[in-house]
Amino acid sequence: DLSNDQITYSINRFELINDMMQNLQSRFIKEGETYMQLRQAFNILNGQSARAADVISRFIGGVYVDRAMAGQEGGTQPYTPVSLEDQKRAFNALKKYVFAPDAFSAPEGIYNYLAPQRRGYNLGRGTEDPKIQDRILGYQNRVLAHIMHPTTLQRMSDSEMYGNEYKLSTFMNDLNKAMFLPDVNGNITTKRQNLQAVYVKRLIGMVTGPTAKRFSIAAQSMAIYNLKRVRSWVSNNTGNIATKAHKQHIKTLIDNALEEVK
């Protein structure tokens, strides 16, 4: 409703949010008051980032639908795949703002102040400390759930037959590299470890999980191909102890899955 170029609009939202995030503490920490306003502002901005990511994700494997009657003035063909340019713009935006090692970053020290306002015993059963990593992974996993959904991958393959130039194999290869190559030779943060593990488990689920039958043969072939590439990347044994443990974890998951595929 706010733009006829939703990708650019969403990218601008990411940039605006990242800029606003730098000033949250100075704007919302006020002497004599709780930190609830800071917490709410932080959550609102992150929620806006997640919404922008959702919008962009719909362009990958997307198809425009025109319901005009045959010969109707202004009508086009019923189905037109999203252009290669727009799908690549969408993917590169997700790569930068959702999946990159510095995605969903926040100013140093802000997490120490994201305390809810307490009134009596209204905190419920959970602990009150901010669950930052769960929140970030939730945003990322929501995007993965769409772009790796069997319907999206099937539509991407089918639309190759009527104009889609962003092939399934190209997209899945691009996604695989975005998940691992930026930090495969260095230390991998816990945030990235979470994302990589969830991604690998989704690939495994495409070939061995309870919903594996919903995925096309082409998608399953790429899932196996990507799992083998990931295994080769994480076999370099570089990084600190946490990184090495993570890589061994990923290798174990993949080895077990490939053994089951046999």
Coordinates of N, CA, C and O in Angstrom, one line a residue, residues 28-34:
F28 N 15.3 6.9 25.0 CA 14.3 6.2 25.8 C 14.7 5.8 27.2 O 13.9 5.2 27.9
I29 N 16.0 6.0 27.6 CA 16.4 5.9 29.0 C 16.2 7.2 29.7 O 17.0 8.2 29.3
K30 N 15.3 7.3 30.6 CA 15.0 8.6 31.3 C 15.2 8.4 32.8 O 14.7 7.4 33.4
E31 N 15.9 9.3 33.4 CA 16.2 9.2 34.9 C 14.8 9.1 35.7 O 13.9 9.9 35.4
G32 N 14.8 8.2 36.6 CA 13.6 8.0 37.5 C 12.5 7.2 36.9 O 11.5 7.0 37.5
E33 N 12.7 6.7 35.6 CA 11.7 5.8 35.0 C 12.3 4.4 34.7 O 13.5 4.2 34.8
T34 N 11.4 3.5 34.5 CA 11.8 2.1 34.2 C 12.4 2.1 32.7 O 12.4 3.1 32.0

